CSV table of N, CA and C in Angstrom, one decimal:
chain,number,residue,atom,x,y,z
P,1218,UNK,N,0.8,-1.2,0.0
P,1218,UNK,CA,0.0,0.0,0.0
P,1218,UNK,C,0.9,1.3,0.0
P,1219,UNK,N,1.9,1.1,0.9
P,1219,UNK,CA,3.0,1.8,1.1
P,1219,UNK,C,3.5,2.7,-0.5
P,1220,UNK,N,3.7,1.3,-1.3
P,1220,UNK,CA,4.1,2.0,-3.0
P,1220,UNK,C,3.1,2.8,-3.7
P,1221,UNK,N,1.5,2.5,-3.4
P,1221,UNK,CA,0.5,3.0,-4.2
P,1221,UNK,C,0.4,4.4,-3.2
P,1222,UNK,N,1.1,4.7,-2.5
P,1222,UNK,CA,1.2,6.2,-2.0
P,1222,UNK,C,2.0,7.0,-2.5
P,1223,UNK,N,3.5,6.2,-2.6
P,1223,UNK,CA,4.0,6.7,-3.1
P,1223,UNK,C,4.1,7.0,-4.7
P,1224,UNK,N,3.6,6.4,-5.5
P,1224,UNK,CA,3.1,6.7,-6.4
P,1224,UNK,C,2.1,7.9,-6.7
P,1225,UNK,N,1.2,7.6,-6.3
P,1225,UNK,CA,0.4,9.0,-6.1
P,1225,UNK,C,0.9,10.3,-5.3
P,1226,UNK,N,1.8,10.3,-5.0
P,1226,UNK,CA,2.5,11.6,-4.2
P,1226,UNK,C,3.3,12.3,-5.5
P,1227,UNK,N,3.8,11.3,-6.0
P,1227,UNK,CA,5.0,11.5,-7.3
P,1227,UNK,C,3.8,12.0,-8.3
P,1228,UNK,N,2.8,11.5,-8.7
P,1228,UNK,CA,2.1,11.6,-9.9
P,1228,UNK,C,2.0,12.7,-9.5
P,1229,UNK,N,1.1,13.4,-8.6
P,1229,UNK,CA,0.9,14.7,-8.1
P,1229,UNK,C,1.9,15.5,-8.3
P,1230,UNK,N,3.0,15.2,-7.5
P,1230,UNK,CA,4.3,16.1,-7.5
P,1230,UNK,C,4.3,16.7,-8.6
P,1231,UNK,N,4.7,15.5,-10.0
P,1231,UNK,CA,5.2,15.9,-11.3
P,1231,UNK,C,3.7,16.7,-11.9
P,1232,UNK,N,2.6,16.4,-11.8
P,1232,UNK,CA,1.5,17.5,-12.2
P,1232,UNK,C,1.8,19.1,-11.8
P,1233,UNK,N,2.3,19.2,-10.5
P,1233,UNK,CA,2.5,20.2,-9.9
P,1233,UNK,C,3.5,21.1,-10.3
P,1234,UNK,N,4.6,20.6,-10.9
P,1234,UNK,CA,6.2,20.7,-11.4
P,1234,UNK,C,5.2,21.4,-12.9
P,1235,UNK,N,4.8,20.5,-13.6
P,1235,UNK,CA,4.3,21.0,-15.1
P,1235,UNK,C,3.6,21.9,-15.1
P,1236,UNK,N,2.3,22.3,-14.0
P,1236,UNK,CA,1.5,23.4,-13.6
P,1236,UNK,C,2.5,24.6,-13.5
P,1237,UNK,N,3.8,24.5,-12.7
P,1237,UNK,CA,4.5,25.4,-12.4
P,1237,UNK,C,5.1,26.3,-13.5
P,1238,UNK,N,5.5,24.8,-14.3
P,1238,UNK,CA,6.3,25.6,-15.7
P,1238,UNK,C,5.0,26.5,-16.4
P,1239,UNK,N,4.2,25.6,-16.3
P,1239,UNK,CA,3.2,26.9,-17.6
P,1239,UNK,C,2.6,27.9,-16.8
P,1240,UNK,N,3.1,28.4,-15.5
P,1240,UNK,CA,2.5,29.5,-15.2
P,1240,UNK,C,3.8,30.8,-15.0
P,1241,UNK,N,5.1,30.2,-15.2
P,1241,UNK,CA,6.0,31.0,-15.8
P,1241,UNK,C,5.5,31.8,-17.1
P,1242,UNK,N,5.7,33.6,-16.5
P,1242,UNK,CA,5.7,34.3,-18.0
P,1242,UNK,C,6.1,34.2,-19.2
P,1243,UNK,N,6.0,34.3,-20.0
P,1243,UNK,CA,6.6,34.4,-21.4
P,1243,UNK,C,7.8,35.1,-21.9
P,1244,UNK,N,7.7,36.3,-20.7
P,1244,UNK,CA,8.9,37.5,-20.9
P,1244,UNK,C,10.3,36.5,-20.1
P,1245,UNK,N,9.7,35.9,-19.3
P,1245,UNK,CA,10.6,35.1,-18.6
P,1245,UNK,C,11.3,34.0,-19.7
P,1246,UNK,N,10.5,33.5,-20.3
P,1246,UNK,CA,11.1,32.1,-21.2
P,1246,UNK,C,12.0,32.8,-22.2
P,1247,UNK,N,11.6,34.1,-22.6
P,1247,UNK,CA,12.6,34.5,-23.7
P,1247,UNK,C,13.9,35.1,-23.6
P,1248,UNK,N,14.2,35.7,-22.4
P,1248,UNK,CA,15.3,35.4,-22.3
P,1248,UNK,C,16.6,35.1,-23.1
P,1249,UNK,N,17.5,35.3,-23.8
P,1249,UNK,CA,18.6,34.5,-23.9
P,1249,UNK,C,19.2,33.6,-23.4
P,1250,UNK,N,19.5,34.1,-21.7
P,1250,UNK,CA,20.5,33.3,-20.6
P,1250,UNK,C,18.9,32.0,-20.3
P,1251,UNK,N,18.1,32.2,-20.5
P,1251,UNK,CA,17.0,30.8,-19.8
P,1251,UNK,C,16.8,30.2,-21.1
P,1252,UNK,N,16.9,30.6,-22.3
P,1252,UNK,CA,16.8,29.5,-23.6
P,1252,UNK,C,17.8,29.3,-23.7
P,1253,UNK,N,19.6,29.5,-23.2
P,1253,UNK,CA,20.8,28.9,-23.2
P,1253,UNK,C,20.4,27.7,-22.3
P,1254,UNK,N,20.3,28.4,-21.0
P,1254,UNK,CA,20.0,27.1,-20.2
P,1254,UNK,C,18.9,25.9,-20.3
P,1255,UNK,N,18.1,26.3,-21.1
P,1255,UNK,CA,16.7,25.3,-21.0
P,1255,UNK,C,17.5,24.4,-22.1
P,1256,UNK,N,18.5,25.2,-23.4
P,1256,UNK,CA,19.3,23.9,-24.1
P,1256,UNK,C,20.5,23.4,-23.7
P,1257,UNK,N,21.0,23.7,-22.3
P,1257,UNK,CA,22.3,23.3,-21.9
P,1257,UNK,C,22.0,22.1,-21.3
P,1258,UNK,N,21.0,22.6,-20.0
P,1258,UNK,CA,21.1,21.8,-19.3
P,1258,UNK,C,20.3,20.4,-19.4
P,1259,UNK,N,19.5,19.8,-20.4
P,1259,UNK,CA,19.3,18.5,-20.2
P,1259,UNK,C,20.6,17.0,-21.1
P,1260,UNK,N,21.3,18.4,-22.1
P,1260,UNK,CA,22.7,17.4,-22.2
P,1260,UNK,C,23.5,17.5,-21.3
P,1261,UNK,N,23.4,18.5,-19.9
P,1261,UNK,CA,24.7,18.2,-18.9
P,1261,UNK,C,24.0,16.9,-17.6
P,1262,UNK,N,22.9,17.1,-17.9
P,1262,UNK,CA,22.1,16.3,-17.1
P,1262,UNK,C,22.2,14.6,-17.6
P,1263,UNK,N,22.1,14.4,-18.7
P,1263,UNK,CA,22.1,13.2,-19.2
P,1263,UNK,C,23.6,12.9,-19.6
P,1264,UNK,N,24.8,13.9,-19.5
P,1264,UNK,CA,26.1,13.4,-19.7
P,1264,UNK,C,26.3,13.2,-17.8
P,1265,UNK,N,25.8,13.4,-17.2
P,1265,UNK,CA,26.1,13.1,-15.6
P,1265,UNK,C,25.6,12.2,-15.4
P,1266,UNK,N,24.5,11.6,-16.0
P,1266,UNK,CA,23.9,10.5,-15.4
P,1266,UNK,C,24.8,9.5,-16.2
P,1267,UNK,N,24.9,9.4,-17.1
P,1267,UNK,CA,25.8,8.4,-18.1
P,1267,UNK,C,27.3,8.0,-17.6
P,1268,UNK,N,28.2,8.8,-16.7
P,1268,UNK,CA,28.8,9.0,-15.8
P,1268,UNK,C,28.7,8.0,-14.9
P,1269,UNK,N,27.6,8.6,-14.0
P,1269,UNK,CA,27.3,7.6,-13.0
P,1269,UNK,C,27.1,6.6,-13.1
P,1270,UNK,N,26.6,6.2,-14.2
P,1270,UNK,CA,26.2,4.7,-14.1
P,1270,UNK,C,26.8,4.0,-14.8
P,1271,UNK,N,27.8,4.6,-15.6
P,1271,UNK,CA,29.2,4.0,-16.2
P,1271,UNK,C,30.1,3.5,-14.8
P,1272,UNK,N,30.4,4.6,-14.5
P,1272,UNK,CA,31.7,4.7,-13.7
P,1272,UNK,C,31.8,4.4,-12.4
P,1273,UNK,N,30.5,4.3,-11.6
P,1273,UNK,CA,30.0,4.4,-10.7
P,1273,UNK,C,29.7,2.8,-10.0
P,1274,UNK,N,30.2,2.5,-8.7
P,1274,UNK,CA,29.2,1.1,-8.7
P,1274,UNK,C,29.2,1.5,-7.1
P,1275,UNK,N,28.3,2.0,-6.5
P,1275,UNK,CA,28.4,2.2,-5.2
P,1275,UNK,C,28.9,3.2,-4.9
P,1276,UNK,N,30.0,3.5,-3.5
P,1276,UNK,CA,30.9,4.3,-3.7
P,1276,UNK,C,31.9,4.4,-4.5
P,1277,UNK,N,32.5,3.5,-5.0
P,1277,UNK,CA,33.3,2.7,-6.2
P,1277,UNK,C,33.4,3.3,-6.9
P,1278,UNK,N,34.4,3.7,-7.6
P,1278,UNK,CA,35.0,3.8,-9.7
P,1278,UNK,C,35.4,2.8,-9.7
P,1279,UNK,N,34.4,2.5,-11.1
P,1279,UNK,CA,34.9,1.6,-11.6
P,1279,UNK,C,35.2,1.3,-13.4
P,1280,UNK,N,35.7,1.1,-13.9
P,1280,UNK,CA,36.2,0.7,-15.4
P,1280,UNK,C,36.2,-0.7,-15.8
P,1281,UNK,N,34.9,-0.6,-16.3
P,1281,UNK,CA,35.0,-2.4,-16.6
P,1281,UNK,C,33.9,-1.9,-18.4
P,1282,UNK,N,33.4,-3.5,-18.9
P,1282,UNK,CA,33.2,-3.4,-20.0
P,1282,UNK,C,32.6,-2.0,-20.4
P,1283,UNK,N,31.8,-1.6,-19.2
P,1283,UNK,CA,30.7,-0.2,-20.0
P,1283,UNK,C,31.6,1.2,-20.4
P,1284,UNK,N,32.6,1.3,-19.5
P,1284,UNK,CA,33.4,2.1,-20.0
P,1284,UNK,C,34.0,2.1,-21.9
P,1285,UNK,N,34.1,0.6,-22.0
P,1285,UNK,CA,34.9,0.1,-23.2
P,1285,UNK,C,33.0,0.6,-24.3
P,1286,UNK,N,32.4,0.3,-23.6
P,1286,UNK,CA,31.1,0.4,-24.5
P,1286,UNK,C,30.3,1.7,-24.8
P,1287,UNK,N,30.8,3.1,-23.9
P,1287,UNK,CA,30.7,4.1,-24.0
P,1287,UNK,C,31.4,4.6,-24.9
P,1288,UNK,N,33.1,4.5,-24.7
P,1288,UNK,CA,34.3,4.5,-25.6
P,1288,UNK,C,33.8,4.8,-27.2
P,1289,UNK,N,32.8,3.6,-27.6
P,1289,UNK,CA,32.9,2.6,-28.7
P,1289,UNK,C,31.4,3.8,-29.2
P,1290,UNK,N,30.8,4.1,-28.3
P,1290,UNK,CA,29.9,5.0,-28.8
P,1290,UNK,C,29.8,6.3,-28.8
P,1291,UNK,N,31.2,7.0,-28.3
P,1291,UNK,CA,32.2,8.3,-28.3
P,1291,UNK,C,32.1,8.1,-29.9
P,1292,UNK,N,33.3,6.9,-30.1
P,1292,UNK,CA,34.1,7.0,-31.4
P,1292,UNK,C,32.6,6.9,-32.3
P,1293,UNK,N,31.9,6.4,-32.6
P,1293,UNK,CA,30.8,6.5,-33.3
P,1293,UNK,C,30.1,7.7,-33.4
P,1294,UNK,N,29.6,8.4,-32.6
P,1294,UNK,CA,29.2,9.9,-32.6
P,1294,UNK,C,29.8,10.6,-33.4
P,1295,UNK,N,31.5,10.7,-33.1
P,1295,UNK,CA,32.2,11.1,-33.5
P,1295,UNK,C,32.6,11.1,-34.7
P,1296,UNK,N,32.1,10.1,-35.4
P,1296,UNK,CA,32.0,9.6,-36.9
P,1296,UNK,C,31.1,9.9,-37.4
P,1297,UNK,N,30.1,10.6,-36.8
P,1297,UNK,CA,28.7,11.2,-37.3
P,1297,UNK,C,27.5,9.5,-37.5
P,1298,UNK,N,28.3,8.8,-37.2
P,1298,UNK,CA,27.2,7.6,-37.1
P,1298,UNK,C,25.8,7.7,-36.5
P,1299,UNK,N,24.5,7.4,-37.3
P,1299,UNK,CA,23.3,7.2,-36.8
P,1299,UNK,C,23.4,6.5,-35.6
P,1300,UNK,N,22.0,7.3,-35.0
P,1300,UNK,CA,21.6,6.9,-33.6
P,1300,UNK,C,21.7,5.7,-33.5
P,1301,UNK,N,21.1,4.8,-34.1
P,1301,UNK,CA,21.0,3.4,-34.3
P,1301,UNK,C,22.3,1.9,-34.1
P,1302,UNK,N,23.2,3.1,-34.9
P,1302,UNK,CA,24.7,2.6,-35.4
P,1302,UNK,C,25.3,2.6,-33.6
P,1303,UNK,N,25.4,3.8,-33.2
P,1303,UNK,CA,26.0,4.4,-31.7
P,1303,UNK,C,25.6,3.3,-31.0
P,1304,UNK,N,23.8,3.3,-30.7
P,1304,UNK,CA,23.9,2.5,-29.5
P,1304,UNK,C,24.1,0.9,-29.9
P,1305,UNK,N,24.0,0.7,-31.1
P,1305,UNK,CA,24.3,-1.1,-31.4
P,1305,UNK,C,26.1,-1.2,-31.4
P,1306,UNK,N,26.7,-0.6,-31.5
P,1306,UNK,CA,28.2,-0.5,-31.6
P,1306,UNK,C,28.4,-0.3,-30.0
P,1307,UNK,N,27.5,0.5,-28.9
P,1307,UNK,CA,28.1,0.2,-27.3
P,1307,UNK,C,27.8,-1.3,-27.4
P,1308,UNK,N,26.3,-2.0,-27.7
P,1308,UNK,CA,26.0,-3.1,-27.2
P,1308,UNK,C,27.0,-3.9,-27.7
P,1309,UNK,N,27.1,-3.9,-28.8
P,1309,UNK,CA,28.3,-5.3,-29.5
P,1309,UNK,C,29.9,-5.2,-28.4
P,1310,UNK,N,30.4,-4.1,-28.4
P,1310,UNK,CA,31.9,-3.1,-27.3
P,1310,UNK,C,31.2,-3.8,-26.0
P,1311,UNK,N,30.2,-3.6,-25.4
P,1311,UNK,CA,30.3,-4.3,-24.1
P,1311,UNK,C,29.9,-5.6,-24.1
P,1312,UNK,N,29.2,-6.5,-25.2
P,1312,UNK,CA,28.7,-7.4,-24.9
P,1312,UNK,C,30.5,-8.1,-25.5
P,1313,UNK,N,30.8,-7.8,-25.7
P,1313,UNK,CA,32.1,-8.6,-26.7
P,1313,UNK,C,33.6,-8.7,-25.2
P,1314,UNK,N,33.1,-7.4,-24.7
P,1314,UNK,CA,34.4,-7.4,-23.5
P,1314,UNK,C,34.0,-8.3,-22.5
P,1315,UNK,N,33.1,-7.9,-22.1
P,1315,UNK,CA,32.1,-8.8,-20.8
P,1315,UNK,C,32.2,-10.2,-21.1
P,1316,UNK,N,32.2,-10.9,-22.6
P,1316,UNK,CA,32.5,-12.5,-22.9
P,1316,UNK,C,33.9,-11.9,-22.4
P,1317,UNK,N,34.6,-11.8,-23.3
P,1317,UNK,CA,36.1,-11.5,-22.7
P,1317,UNK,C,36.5,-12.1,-21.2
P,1318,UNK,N,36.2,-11.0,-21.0
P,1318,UNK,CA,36.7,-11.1,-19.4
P,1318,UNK,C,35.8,-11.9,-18.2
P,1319,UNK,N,35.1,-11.9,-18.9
P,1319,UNK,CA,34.2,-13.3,-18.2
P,1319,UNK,C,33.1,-12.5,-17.2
């Protein structure tokens, strides 16, 4: 019962968060410095999370296949390779080290 609260606290929450955004002015959204940040900040957000869960295992750094599988989808990017190409080139880079190394 405990989870079906929590859930509905969160549903609410996040209604409340969206309510918020659309009651922000307009003079407010136009800005320069708030349309830099409204496009900065969900690639620093999603390059931190990728981070952590790469690198991260607990308190722990760690470098094991995902690192090699991120690597592999740097170098792809980097090659202007489709979305498609990137993430099937981490899966093959980690799934290929992980046999490896057991």
């Amino acid at each position: 019962m405990n989870v079906w609260i929590a859930v509905a606290v969160t549903a609410v929450g996040c209604y409340a968060v969206k309510l918020i955004g659309l009651l922000v002015p307009t003079g407010v959204l136009e800005r320069p410095l708030v349309q830099r940040l409204a496009a900065l900040l969900p690639v620093a957000l999603l390059a931190a999370l990728t981070a952590q869960q790469t690198f991260a295992d607990g308190h722990d750094l760690v470098v094991d296949a995902k690192a090699a599988g991120l690597a592999a989808a740097a170098v792809a990017l980097f090659l202007r390779a489709p979305f498609l190409v990137v993430v099937a080139a981490a899966v093959l880079v980690t799934a290929g080290v992980r046999a490896l190394t057991g």
